Short mmCIF file of C-alpha atoms and ligand atoms in Angstrom, two decimals:
data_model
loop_
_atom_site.label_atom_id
_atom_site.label_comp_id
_atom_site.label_asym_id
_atom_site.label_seq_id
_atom_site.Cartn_x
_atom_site.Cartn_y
_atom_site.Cartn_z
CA UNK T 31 0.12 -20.16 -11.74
CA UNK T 32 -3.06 -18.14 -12.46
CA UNK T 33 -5.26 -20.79 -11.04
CA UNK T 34 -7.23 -20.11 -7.74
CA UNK T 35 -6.72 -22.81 -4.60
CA UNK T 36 -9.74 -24.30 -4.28
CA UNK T 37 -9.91 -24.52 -0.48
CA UNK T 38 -11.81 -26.32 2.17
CA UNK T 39 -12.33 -24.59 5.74
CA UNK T 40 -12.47 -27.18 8.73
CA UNK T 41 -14.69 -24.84 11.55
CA UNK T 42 -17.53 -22.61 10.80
CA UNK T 43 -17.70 -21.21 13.89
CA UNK T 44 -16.85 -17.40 15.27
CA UNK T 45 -13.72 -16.46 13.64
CA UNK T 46 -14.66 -18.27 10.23
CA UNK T 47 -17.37 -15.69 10.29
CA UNK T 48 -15.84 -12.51 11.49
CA UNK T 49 -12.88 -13.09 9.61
CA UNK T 50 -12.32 -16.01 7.48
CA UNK T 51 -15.24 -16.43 5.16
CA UNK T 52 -14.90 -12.68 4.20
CA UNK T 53 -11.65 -12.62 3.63
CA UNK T 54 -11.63 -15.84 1.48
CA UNK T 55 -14.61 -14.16 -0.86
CA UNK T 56 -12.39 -10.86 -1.61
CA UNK T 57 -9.24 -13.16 -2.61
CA UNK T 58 -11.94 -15.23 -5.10
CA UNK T 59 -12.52 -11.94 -6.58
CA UNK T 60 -8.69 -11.27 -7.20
CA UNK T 61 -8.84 -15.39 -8.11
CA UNK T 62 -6.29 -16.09 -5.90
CA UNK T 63 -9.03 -18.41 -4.46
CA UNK T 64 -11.37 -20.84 -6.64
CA UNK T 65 -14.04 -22.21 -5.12
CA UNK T 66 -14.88 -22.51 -0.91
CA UNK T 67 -16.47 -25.52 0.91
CA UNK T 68 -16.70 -24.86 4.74
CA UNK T 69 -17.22 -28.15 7.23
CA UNK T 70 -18.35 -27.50 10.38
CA UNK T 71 -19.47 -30.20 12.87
CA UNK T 72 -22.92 -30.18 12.08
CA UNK T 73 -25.19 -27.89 9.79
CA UNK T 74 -26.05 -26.02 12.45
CA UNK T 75 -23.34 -23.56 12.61
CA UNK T 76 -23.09 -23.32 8.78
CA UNK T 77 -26.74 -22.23 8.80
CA UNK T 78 -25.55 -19.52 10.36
CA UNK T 79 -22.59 -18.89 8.35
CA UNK T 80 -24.91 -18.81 5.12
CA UNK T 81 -27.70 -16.79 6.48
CA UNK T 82 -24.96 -14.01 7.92
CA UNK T 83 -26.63 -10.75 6.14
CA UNK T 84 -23.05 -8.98 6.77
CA UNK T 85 -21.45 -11.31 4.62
CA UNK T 86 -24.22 -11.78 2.11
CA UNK T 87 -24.71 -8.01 1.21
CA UNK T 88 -20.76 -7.43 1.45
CA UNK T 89 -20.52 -10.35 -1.33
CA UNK T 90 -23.34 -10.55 -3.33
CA UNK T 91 -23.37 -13.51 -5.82
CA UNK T 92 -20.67 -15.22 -3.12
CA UNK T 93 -21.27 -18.43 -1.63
CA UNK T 94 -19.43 -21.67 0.13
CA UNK T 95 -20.77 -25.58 -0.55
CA UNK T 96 -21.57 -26.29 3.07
CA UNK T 97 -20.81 -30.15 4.11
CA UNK T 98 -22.63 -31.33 6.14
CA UNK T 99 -25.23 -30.12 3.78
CA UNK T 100 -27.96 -27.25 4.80
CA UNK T 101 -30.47 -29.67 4.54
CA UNK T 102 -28.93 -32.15 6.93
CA UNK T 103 -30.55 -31.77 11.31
CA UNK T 104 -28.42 -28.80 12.35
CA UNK T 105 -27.27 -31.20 15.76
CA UNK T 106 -26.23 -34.24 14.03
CA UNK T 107 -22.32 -34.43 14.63
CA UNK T 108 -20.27 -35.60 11.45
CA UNK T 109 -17.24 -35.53 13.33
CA UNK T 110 -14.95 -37.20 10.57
CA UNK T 111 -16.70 -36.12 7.96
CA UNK T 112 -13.59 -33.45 6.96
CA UNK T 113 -11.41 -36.53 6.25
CA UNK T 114 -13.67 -37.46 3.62
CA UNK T 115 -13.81 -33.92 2.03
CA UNK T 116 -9.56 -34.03 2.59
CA UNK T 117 -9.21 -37.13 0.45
CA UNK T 118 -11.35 -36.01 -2.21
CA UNK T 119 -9.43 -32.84 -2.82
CA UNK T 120 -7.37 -32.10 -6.00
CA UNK T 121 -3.49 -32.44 -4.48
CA UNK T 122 -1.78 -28.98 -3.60
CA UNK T 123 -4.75 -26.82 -2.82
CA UNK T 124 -5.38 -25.24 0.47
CA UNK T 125 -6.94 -26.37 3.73
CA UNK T 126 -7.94 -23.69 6.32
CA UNK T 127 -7.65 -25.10 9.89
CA UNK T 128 -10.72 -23.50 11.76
CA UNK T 129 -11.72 -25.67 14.62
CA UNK T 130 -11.12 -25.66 18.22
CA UNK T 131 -7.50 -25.30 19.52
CA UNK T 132 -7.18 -29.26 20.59
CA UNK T 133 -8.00 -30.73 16.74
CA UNK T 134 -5.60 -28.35 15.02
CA UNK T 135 -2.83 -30.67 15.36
CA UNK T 136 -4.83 -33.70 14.13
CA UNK T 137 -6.44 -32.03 11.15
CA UNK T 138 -3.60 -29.74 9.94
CA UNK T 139 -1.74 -33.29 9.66
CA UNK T 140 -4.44 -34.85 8.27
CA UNK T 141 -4.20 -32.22 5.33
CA UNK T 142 -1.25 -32.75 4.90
CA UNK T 143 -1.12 -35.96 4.39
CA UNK T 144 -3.87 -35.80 1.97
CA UNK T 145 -1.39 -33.67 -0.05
CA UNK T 146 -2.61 -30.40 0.85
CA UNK T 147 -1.10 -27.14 1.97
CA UNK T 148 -2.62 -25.23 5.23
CA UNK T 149 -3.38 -22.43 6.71
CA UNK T 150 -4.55 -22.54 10.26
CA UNK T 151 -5.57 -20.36 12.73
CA UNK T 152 -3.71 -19.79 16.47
CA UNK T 153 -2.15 -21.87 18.11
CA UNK T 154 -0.71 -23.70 15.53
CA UNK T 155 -0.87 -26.30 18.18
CA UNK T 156 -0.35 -26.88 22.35
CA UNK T 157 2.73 -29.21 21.84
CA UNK T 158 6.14 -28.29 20.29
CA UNK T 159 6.70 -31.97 19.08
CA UNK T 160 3.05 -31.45 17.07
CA UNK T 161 4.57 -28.23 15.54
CA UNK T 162 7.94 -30.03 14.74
CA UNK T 163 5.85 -33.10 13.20
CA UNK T 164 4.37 -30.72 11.08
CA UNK T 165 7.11 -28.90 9.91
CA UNK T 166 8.82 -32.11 8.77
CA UNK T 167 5.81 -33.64 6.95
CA UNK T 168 5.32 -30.53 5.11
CA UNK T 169 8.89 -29.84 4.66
CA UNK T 170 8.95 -33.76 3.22
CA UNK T 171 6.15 -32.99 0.95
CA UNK T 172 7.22 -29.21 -0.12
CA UNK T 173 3.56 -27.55 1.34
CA UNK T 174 3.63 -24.39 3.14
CA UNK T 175 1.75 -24.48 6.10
CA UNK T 176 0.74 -21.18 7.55
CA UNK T 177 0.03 -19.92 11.36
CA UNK T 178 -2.57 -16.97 11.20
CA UNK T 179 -1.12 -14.60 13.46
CA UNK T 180 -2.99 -11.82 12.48
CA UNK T 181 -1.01 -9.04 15.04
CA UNK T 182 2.18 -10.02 12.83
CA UNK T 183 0.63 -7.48 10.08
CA UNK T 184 -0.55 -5.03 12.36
CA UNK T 185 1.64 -1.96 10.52
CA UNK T 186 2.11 -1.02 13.90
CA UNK T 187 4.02 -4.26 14.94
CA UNK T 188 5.43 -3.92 11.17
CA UNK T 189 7.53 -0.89 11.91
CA UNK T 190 8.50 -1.56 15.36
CA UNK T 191 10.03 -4.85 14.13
CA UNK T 192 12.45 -2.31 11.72
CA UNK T 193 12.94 0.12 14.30
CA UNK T 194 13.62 -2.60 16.77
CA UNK T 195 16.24 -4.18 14.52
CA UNK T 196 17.56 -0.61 13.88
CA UNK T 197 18.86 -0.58 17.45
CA UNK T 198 16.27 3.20 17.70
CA UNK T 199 14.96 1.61 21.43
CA UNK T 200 17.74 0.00 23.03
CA UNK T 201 16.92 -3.91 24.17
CA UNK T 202 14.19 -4.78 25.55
CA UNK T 203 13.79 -5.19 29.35
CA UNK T 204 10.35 -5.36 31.02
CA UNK T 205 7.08 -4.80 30.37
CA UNK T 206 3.42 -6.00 30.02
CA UNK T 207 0.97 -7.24 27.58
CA UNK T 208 -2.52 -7.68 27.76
CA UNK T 209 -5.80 -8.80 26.00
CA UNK T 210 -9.13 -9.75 27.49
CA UNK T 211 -11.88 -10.67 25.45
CA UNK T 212 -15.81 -10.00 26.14
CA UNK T 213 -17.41 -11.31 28.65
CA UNK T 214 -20.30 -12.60 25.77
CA UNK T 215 -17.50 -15.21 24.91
CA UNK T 216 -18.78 -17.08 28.23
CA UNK T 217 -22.55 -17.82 26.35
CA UNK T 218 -20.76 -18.94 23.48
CA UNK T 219 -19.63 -22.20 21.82
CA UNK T 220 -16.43 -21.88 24.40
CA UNK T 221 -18.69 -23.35 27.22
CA UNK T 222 -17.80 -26.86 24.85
CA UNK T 223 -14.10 -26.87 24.60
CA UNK T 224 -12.94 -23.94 26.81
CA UNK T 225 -11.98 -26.49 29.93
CA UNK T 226 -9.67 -26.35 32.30
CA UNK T 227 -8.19 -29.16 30.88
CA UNK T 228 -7.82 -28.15 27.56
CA UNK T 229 -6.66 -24.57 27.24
CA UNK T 230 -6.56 -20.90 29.11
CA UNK T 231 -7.33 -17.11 28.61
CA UNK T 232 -2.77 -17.30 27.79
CA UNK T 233 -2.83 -20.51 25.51
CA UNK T 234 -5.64 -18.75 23.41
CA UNK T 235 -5.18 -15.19 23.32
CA UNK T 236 -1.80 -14.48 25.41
CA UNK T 237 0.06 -16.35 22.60
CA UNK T 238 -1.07 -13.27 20.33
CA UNK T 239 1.47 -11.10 22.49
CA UNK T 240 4.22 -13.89 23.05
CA UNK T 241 4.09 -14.29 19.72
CA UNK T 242 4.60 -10.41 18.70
CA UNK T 243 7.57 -10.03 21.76
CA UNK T 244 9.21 -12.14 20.01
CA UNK T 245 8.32 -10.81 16.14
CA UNK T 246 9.67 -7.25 17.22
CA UNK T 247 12.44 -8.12 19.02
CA UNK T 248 13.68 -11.58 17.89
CA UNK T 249 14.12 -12.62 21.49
CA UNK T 250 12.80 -15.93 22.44
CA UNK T 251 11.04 -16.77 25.78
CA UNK T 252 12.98 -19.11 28.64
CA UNK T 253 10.53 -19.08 31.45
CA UNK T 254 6.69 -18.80 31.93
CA UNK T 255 4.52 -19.01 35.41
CA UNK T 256 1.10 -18.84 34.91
CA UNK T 257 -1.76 -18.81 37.61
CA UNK T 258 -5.34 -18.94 36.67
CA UNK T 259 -8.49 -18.65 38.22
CA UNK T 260 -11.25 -21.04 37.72
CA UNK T 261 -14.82 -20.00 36.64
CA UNK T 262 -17.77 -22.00 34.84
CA UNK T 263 -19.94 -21.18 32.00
CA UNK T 264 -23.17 -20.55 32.03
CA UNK T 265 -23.74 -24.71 31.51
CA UNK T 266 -21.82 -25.56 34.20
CA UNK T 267 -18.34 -26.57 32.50
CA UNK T 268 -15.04 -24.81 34.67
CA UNK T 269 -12.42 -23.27 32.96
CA UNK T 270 -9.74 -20.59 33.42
CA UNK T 271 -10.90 -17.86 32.39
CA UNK T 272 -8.64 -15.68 33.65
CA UNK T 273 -4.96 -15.79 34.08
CA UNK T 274 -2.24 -13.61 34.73
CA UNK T 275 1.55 -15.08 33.59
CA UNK T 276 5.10 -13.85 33.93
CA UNK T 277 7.27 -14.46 30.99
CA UNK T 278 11.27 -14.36 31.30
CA UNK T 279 13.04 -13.99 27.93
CA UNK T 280 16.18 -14.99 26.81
CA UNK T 281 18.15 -11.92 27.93
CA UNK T 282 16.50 -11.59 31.36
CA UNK T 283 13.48 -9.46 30.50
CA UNK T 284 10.54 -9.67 31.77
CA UNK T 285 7.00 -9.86 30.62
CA UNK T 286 3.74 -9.13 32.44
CA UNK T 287 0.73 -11.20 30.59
CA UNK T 288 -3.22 -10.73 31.66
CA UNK T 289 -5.25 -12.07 29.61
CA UNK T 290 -8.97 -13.51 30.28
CA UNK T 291 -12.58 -13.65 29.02
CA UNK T 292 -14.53 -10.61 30.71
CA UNK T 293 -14.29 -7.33 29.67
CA UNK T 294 -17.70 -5.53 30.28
CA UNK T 295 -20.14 -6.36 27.12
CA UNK T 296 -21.22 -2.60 27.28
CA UNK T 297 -18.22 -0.94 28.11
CA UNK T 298 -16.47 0.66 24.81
CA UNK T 299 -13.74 -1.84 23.97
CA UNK T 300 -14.72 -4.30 22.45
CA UNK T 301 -12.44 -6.34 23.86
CA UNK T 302 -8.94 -4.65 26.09
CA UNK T 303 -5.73 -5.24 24.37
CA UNK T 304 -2.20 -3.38 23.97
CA UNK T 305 1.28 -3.87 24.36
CA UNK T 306 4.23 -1.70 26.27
CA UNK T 307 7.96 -2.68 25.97
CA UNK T 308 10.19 -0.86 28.37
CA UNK T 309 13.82 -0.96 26.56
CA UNK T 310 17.62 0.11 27.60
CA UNK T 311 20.15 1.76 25.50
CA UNK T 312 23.64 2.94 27.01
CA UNK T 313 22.63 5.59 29.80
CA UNK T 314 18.73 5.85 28.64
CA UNK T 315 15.99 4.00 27.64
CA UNK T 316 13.48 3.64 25.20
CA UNK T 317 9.97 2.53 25.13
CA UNK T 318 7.40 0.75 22.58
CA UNK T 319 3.88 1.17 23.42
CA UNK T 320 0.72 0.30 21.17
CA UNK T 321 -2.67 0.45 22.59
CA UNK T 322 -4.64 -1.83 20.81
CA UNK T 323 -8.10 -1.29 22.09
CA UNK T 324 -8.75 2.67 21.37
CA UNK T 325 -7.06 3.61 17.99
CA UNK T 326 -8.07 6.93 18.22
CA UNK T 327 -11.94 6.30 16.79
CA UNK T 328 -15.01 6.28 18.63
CA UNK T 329 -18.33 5.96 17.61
CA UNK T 330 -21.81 6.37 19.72
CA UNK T 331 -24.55 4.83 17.88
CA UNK T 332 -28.42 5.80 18.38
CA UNK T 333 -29.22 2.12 19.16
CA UNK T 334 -26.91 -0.46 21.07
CA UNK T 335 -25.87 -2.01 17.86
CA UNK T 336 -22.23 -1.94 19.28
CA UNK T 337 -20.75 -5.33 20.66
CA UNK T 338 -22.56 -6.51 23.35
CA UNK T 339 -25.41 -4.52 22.59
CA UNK T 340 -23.34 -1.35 23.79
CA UNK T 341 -24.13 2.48 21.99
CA UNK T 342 -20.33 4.16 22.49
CA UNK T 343 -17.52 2.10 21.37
CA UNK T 344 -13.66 2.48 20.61
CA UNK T 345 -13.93 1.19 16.99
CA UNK T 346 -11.01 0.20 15.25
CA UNK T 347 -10.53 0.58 11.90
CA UNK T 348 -7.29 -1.40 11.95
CA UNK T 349 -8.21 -5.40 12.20
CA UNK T 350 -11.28 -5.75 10.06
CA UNK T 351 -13.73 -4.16 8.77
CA UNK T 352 -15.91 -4.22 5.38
CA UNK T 353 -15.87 -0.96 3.61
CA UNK T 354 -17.14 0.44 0.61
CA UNK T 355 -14.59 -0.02 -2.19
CA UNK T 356 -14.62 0.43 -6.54
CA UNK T 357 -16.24 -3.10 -6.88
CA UNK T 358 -19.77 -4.80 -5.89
CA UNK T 359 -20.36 -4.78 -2.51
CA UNK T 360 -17.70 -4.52 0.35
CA UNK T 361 -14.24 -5.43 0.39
CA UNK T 362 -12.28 -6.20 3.63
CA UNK T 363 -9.54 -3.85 5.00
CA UNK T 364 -7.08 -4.46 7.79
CA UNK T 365 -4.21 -6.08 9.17
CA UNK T 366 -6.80 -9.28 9.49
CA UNK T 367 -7.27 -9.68 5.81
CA UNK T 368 -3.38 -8.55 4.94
CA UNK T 369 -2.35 -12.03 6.73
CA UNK T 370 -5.09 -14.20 5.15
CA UNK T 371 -3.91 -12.77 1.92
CA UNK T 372 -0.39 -13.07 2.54
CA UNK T 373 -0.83 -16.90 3.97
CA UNK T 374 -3.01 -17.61 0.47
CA UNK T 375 -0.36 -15.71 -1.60
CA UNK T 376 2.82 -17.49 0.55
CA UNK T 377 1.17 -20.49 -0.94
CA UNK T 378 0.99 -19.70 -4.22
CA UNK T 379 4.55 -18.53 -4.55
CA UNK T 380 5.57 -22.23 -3.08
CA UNK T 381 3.37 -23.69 -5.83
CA UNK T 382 4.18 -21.46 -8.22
CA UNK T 383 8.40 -22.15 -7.94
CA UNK T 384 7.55 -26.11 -8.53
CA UNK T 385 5.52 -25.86 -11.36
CA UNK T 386 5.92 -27.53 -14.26
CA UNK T 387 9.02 -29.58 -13.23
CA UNK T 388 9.50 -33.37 -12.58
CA UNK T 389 8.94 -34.39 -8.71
CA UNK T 390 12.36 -33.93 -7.55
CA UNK T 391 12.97 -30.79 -9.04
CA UNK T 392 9.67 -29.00 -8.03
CA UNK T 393 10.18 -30.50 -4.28
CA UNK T 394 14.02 -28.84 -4.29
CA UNK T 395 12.53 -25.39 -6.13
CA UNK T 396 9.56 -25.39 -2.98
CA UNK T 397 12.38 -26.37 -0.66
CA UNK T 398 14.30 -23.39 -1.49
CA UNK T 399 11.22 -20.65 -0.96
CA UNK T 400 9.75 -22.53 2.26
CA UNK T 401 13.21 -22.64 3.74
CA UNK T 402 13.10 -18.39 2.52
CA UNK T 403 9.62 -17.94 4.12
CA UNK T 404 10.72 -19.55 7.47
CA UNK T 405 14.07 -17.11 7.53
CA UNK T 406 11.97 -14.01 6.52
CA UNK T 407 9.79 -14.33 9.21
CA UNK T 408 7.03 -12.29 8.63
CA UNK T 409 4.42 -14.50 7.47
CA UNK T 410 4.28 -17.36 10.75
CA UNK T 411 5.51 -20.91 10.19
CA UNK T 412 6.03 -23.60 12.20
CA UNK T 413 9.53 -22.99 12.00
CA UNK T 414 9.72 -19.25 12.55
CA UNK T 415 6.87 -19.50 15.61
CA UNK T 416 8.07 -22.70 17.33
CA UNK T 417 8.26 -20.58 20.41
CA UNK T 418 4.77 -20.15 20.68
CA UNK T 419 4.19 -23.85 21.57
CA UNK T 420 7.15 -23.69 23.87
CA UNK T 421 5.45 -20.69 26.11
CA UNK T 422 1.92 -22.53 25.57
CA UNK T 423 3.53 -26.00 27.05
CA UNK T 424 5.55 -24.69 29.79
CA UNK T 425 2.10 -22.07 30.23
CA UNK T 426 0.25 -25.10 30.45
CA UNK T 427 2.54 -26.75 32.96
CA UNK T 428 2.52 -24.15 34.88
CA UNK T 429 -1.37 -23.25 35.39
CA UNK T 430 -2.41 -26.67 36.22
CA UNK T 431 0.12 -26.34 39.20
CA UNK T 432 -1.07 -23.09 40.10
CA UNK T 433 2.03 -20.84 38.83
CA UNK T 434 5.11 -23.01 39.00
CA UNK T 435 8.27 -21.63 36.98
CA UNK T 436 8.66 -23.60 34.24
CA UNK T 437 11.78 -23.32 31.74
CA UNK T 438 12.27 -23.86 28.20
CA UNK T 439 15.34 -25.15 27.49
CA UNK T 440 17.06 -24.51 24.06
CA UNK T 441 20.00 -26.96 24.70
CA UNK T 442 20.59 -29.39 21.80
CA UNK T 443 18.44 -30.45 18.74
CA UNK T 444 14.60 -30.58 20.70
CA UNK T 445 14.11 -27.49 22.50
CA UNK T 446 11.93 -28.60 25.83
CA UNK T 447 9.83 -27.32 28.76
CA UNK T 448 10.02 -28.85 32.50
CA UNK T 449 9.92 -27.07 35.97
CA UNK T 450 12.44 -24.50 36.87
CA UNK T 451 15.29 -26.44 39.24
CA UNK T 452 17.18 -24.65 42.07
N1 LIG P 1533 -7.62 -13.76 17.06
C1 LIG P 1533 -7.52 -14.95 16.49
O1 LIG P 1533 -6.55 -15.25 15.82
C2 LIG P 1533 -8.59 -15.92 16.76
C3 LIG P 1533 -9.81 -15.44 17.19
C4 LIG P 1533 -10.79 -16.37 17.46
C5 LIG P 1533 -10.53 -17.71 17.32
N2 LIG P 1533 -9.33 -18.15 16.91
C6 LIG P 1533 -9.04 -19.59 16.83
O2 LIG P 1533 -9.92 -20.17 15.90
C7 LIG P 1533 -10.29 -21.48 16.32
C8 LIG P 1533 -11.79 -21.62 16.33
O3 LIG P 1533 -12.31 -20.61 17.15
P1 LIG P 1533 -13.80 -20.08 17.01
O4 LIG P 1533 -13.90 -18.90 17.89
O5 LIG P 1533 -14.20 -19.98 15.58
O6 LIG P 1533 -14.55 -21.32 17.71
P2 LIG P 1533 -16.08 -21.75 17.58
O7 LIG P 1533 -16.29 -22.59 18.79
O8 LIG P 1533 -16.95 -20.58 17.33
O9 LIG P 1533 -16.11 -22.65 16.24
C9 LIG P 1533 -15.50 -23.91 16.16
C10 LIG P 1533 -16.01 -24.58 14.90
O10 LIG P 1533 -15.33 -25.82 14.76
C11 LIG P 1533 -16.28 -26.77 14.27
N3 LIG P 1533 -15.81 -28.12 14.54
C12 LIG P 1533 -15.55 -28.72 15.73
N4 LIG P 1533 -15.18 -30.01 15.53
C13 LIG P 1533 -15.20 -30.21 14.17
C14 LIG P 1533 -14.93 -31.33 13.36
N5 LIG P 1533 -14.57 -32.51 13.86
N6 LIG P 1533 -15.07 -31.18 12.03
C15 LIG P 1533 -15.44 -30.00 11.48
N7 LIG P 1533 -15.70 -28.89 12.23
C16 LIG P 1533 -15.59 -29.01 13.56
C17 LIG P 1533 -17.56 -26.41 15.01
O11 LIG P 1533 -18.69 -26.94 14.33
C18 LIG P 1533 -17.51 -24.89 14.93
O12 LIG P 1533 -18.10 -24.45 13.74
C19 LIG P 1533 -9.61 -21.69 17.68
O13 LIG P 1533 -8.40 -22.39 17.48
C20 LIG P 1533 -9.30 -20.29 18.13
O14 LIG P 1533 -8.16 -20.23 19.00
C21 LIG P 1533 -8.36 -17.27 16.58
#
């Protein structure tokens, strides 16, 4: 198949920005993608989106069909107006899932049904039944449906999986994981949909970490206590917005998790993130640690053009950036744009093995390679990262009653969370 998807993103908010939109534009170069349409809401974000000079001078002659239209009052909601865009899709092209945590579940199914395949951000969803209903409407309907969890092609978390697997650490046994995000997140869009009802500093970023535990070491998660503490946003709403979780695994490790939405604007971060993995071998131990937040670049700038209006940052070169390449313009680099890519290509493949053959045969043929996807395990499915909903529902359990153990139980067909007994 040498045709591009033509794909629709649903959110046109932060990380359709920073990452998304960018990373689509470079794969329309390589026409893996054909043309972009990007729904947000209302106009207002997406006359943001198309007045971004980053994005304009990194892809000159780019653009995206923005619905609602420019031209439409930048507040007026058009809250189902993504169904419409759904339906009138060609069949088998790709839907990027770009809106806030809660809707995933409704519009990734939505897309679905409308014949589509899907990549979508983190959390795939905040309910293992939602992931499982997804994996068996897609499965039914041979589309791939992809979980962007970007860390996954960090090369760092890359070759630690391998040398993990190669026995070189020993298994692991404690250790901690953390990642707080700028304390400019509070003025944002968040102060909408970050609620204590809805989600926490673990549901939205921790999962990042769960999520690569369990990528490195294959061990799945059996117990998470979570407490929180409550904050509000500049307009008033409360949320968590910070939390700090405990996470048992299936072979009695333990995992320290902070997470939260405050590191200092103008200290050097831009946000704090790494990993450590304490691990035993027979009369020694071994030890995984990646700092995520200084990779070993910093930069001081004349003016406080750093995030947060800061002058000396720890700049990583390692997630995304836009850098100077043989083409027009910039092209992206970094473990960011390696899993959009591989998500966009993962699709292809699927569509590629059915093409051309009556319905049955093309659904087996796409059977065969989704079924390969989920058991390589690199690219995230909702098959290979059904634990992250299981640590986000027993997470969530657990922070609305202030830190109770709750277990995930693996016992017959439906894995399920519910407060620790005994
Ligand atoms: N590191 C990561 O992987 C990472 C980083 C940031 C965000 N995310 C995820 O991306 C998602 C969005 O986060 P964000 O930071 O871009 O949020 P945001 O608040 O900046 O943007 C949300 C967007 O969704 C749009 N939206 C809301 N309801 C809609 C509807 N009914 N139809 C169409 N559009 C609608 C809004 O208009 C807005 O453009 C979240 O699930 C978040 O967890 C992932």
């Amino acid at each position: 198949m040498n045709r591009g998807l033509s794909t629709l993103v649903v959110g046109g908010g932060m990380i359709t920005a920073d990452l998304i939109l960018p990373s689509l534009y470079h794969l329309q170069r390589r026409e893996a993608v054909a043309d972009i349409t990007v729904c947000a809401l209302s106009s207002g974000p997406l006359r943001e989106l198309d007045a971004d000079t980053e994005i304009r001078g990194a892809f000159p002659g780019s653009g995206f069909t923005a619905r609602p239209a420019l031209s439409e009052p930048p507040d007026a909601p058009r809250p189902g107006l993504y169904r419409e865009l759904i339906a009138g899709m060609k069949p088998r092209q790709l839907v990027v899932v770009a809106v806030p945590d809660t809707l995933h579940h409704t519009v990734v199914m939505e897309a679905l049904r409308g014949d589509q395949n899907v990549l979508c951000v983190k959390p795939l969803v905040l309910a293992h039944a939602h992931a499982r209903e997804i994996e068996t409407e897609a499965r039914k309907r041979g589309l791939f449906v992809g979980v962007e969890y970007h860390k996954r092609f960090d090369r760092r978390s890359l070759v630690a999986r391998r040398a993990y697997r190669q026995g070189r650490f020993g298994e692991f046994v404690c250790g901690e994981a953390k990642l707080t995000e700028p304390y400019s997140y509070r003025n944002s869009n968040f102060q909408n949909w970050f609620t204590v009802e809805a989600t926490d500093p673990f549901t939205y970023i921790g999962c990042h970490y769960i999520d690569l535990v369990h990528f490195i070491t294959g061990l799945r998660p059996v117990e998470v206590s979570l407490a929180g503490v409550r904050r509000r946003f500049p307009n008033g709403t409360e949320g968590f917005l910070w939390s700090l979780g405990r996470v048992r695994w299936e072979n009695g490790a333990l995992l320290g998790v902070t997470n939260g939405l405050g590191y200092p604007d103008l200290a050097a971060g831009s946000n704090d993130q790494g990993l450590l993995l304490y691990c035993e071998g027979e009369g020694k131990t071994g030890m995984i640690r990646h700092d995520d937040q200084d990779r070993g670049v910093s930069y001081a700038y004349l003016e406080g053009i750093g995030p947060g209006g800061s002058h000396f940052n720890f700049v990583s070169p390692d997630f995304f950036r836009l850098v100077p390449w043989e083409g027009e313009g910039l092209r992206p680099v970094g473990y960011g744009f390696d899993s959009i890519a591989a998500i966009v290509e993962t699709v292809r493949r699927v569509e590629r093995a059915g093409e051309g053959m009556p319905d049955a045969e093309a659904r087996a043929a796409r059977g065969r390679v989704l079924h390969d996807v989920d058991e390589e395990g690199i690219v995230a499915t909702p098959a290979n990262s059904g634990i992250n909903e299981l640590a986000i529902e027993a997470a969530r359990m657990s922070i609305l009653s202030d830190g109770l153990p709750v277990s995930i139980l693996y016992d017959g067909d439906t894995p399920r969370v519910r407060p620790r007994q005994g």
